[in-house]
Short mmCIF file of C-alpha atoms in Angstrom, two decimals:
data_model
loop_
_atom_site.label_atom_id
_atom_site.label_comp_id
_atom_site.label_asym_id
_atom_site.label_seq_id
_atom_site.Cartn_x
_atom_site.Cartn_y
_atom_site.Cartn_z
CA MET Q 16 -122.60 -92.98 92.09
CA LEU Q 17 -119.71 -92.07 89.91
CA PRO Q 18 -117.65 -88.98 90.72
CA SER Q 19 -117.84 -86.04 88.32
CA ARG Q 20 -114.18 -86.53 87.62
CA PHE Q 21 -111.31 -88.85 88.68
CA ASP Q 22 -108.36 -87.43 90.51
CA GLY Q 23 -106.04 -90.22 89.30
CA VAL Q 24 -105.57 -93.78 88.18
CA GLU Q 25 -105.82 -95.12 91.72
CA GLN Q 26 -109.27 -93.59 92.27
CA LEU Q 27 -110.43 -94.79 88.79
CA GLU Q 28 -109.11 -98.30 89.66
CA ASP Q 29 -110.99 -98.21 93.01
CA VAL Q 30 -114.26 -97.24 91.41
CA MET Q 31 -113.84 -99.84 88.64
CA SER Q 32 -113.13 -102.62 91.17
CA THR Q 33 -115.96 -101.86 93.54
CA PRO Q 34 -118.38 -104.77 93.26
CA SER Q 35 -122.11 -104.33 92.96
CA PRO Q 36 -124.43 -106.00 95.48
CA ALA Q 37 -125.56 -108.27 92.57
CA LEU Q 38 -121.97 -109.40 91.95
CA VAL Q 39 -121.27 -110.02 95.65
CA ALA Q 40 -124.44 -112.20 95.77
CA ALA Q 41 -123.49 -114.03 92.56
CA LEU Q 42 -120.05 -114.86 93.72
CA ARG Q 43 -121.24 -115.95 97.13
CA GLY Q 44 -123.14 -118.67 95.25
CA VAL Q 45 -120.08 -119.84 93.33
CA ALA Q 46 -118.30 -122.79 94.90
CA GLY Q 47 -114.58 -122.67 95.13
CA ASP Q 48 -111.70 -120.30 94.38
CA ILE Q 49 -111.05 -118.21 91.29
CA MET Q 50 -108.03 -118.18 88.96
CA VAL Q 51 -107.43 -115.41 86.42
CA LEU Q 52 -105.18 -116.50 83.58
CA GLY Q 53 -103.60 -113.52 81.89
CA VAL Q 54 -104.01 -111.26 84.97
CA GLY Q 55 -101.17 -109.01 83.72
CA GLY Q 56 -103.06 -107.56 80.79
CA LYS Q 57 -105.15 -104.46 80.44
CA MET Q 58 -108.38 -105.71 82.13
CA GLY Q 59 -106.92 -108.52 84.22
CA PRO Q 60 -105.79 -106.52 87.30
CA THR Q 61 -109.15 -104.72 87.61
CA LEU Q 62 -111.06 -107.98 87.21
CA ALA Q 63 -108.90 -109.74 89.84
CA ARG Q 64 -109.40 -106.89 92.31
CA LEU Q 65 -113.14 -106.83 91.61
CA ALA Q 66 -113.41 -110.55 92.27
CA LYS Q 67 -111.38 -110.27 95.53
CA ARG Q 68 -113.48 -107.38 96.79
CA ALA Q 69 -116.75 -109.14 95.87
CA ALA Q 70 -115.58 -112.46 97.50
CA PRO Q 71 -112.97 -111.62 100.09
CA ASP Q 72 -113.12 -115.16 101.62
CA LYS Q 73 -112.24 -116.90 98.35
CA ARG Q 74 -108.69 -117.31 97.01
CA VAL Q 75 -108.24 -115.17 93.90
CA ILE Q 76 -105.15 -116.30 92.04
CA GLY Q 77 -103.65 -114.25 89.24
CA VAL Q 78 -101.39 -115.95 86.59
CA ALA Q 79 -99.11 -114.07 84.26
CA ARG Q 80 -95.58 -113.44 83.21
CA PHE Q 81 -95.81 -110.12 85.15
CA SER Q 82 -93.63 -108.20 82.78
CA GLU Q 83 -95.02 -104.82 84.01
CA PRO Q 84 -92.80 -103.61 86.95
CA GLY Q 85 -94.76 -103.45 90.24
CA LEU Q 86 -97.93 -105.22 89.05
CA GLN Q 87 -97.35 -108.39 90.99
CA ALA Q 88 -96.67 -106.55 94.25
CA ALA Q 89 -99.68 -104.30 93.67
CA LEU Q 90 -102.02 -107.31 93.20
CA GLN Q 91 -100.55 -109.04 96.22
CA GLY Q 92 -101.14 -105.90 98.21
CA HIS Q 93 -104.86 -106.30 97.40
CA GLY Q 94 -104.94 -109.93 98.56
CA ILE Q 95 -104.54 -111.61 95.20
CA GLU Q 96 -102.15 -114.60 95.07
CA CYS Q 97 -99.80 -114.38 92.12
CA ILE Q 98 -98.16 -117.09 90.16
CA VAL Q 99 -95.54 -116.27 87.57
CA ALA Q 100 -96.07 -118.50 84.58
CA ASP Q 101 -95.90 -118.44 80.73
CA LEU Q 102 -99.35 -119.49 79.57
CA LEU Q 103 -97.84 -120.76 76.32
CA SER Q 104 -95.82 -123.33 78.24
CA ARG Q 105 -97.78 -126.66 78.73
CA GLU Q 106 -95.48 -127.64 81.71
CA GLN Q 107 -96.15 -124.37 83.47
CA LEU Q 108 -99.92 -124.70 82.81
CA THR Q 109 -100.10 -128.21 84.16
CA ALA Q 110 -98.11 -127.12 87.32
CA LEU Q 111 -100.86 -124.54 88.20
CA PRO Q 112 -103.13 -125.45 91.14
CA GLU Q 113 -106.52 -126.88 90.34
CA VAL Q 114 -109.39 -124.50 91.02
CA PRO Q 115 -112.98 -124.84 89.89
CA ASN Q 116 -113.31 -121.31 88.42
CA ILE Q 117 -110.98 -120.14 85.67
CA VAL Q 118 -111.22 -116.79 83.90
CA PHE Q 119 -109.20 -116.83 80.69
CA MET Q 120 -107.91 -113.26 79.99
CA GLN Q 121 -104.84 -114.06 77.91
CA ALA Q 122 -104.52 -111.80 74.80
CA ALA Q 123 -103.80 -113.33 71.49
CA SER Q 124 -100.15 -112.41 71.08
CA LEU Q 125 -99.42 -114.64 68.24
CA ALA Q 126 -100.27 -113.79 64.61
CA LEU Q 127 -103.38 -115.55 63.35
CA PRO Q 128 -103.37 -117.23 59.93
CA ALA Q 129 -105.25 -115.25 57.26
CA ALA Q 130 -108.69 -116.47 56.34
CA ASN Q 131 -108.91 -118.47 53.19
CA GLY Q 132 -110.92 -116.91 50.40
#
């Protein structure tokens, strides 16, 4: 049950990253570890915490540039392994560990070409 109000960001984050029994059961059936590409964005940290809380025995790896001060340390404090990498770099992408489950959360930060007529 949701509280009638949130007393701060940490409480909100805790509620948002609390897995449902259905998610715990679903991730129990997923073989292998989980990597979240673009974990440093708006939804990435919550998703990574949610996955780690739902599947505490799996490795949850977050990959980002980690430009937000303190985010990498906060994620590591929740048991999420962090890898600093630029997802636009082919060399850095190929150096990432191989895991069977990838969640792609990278925001489109490049301008997209205009649609033709």
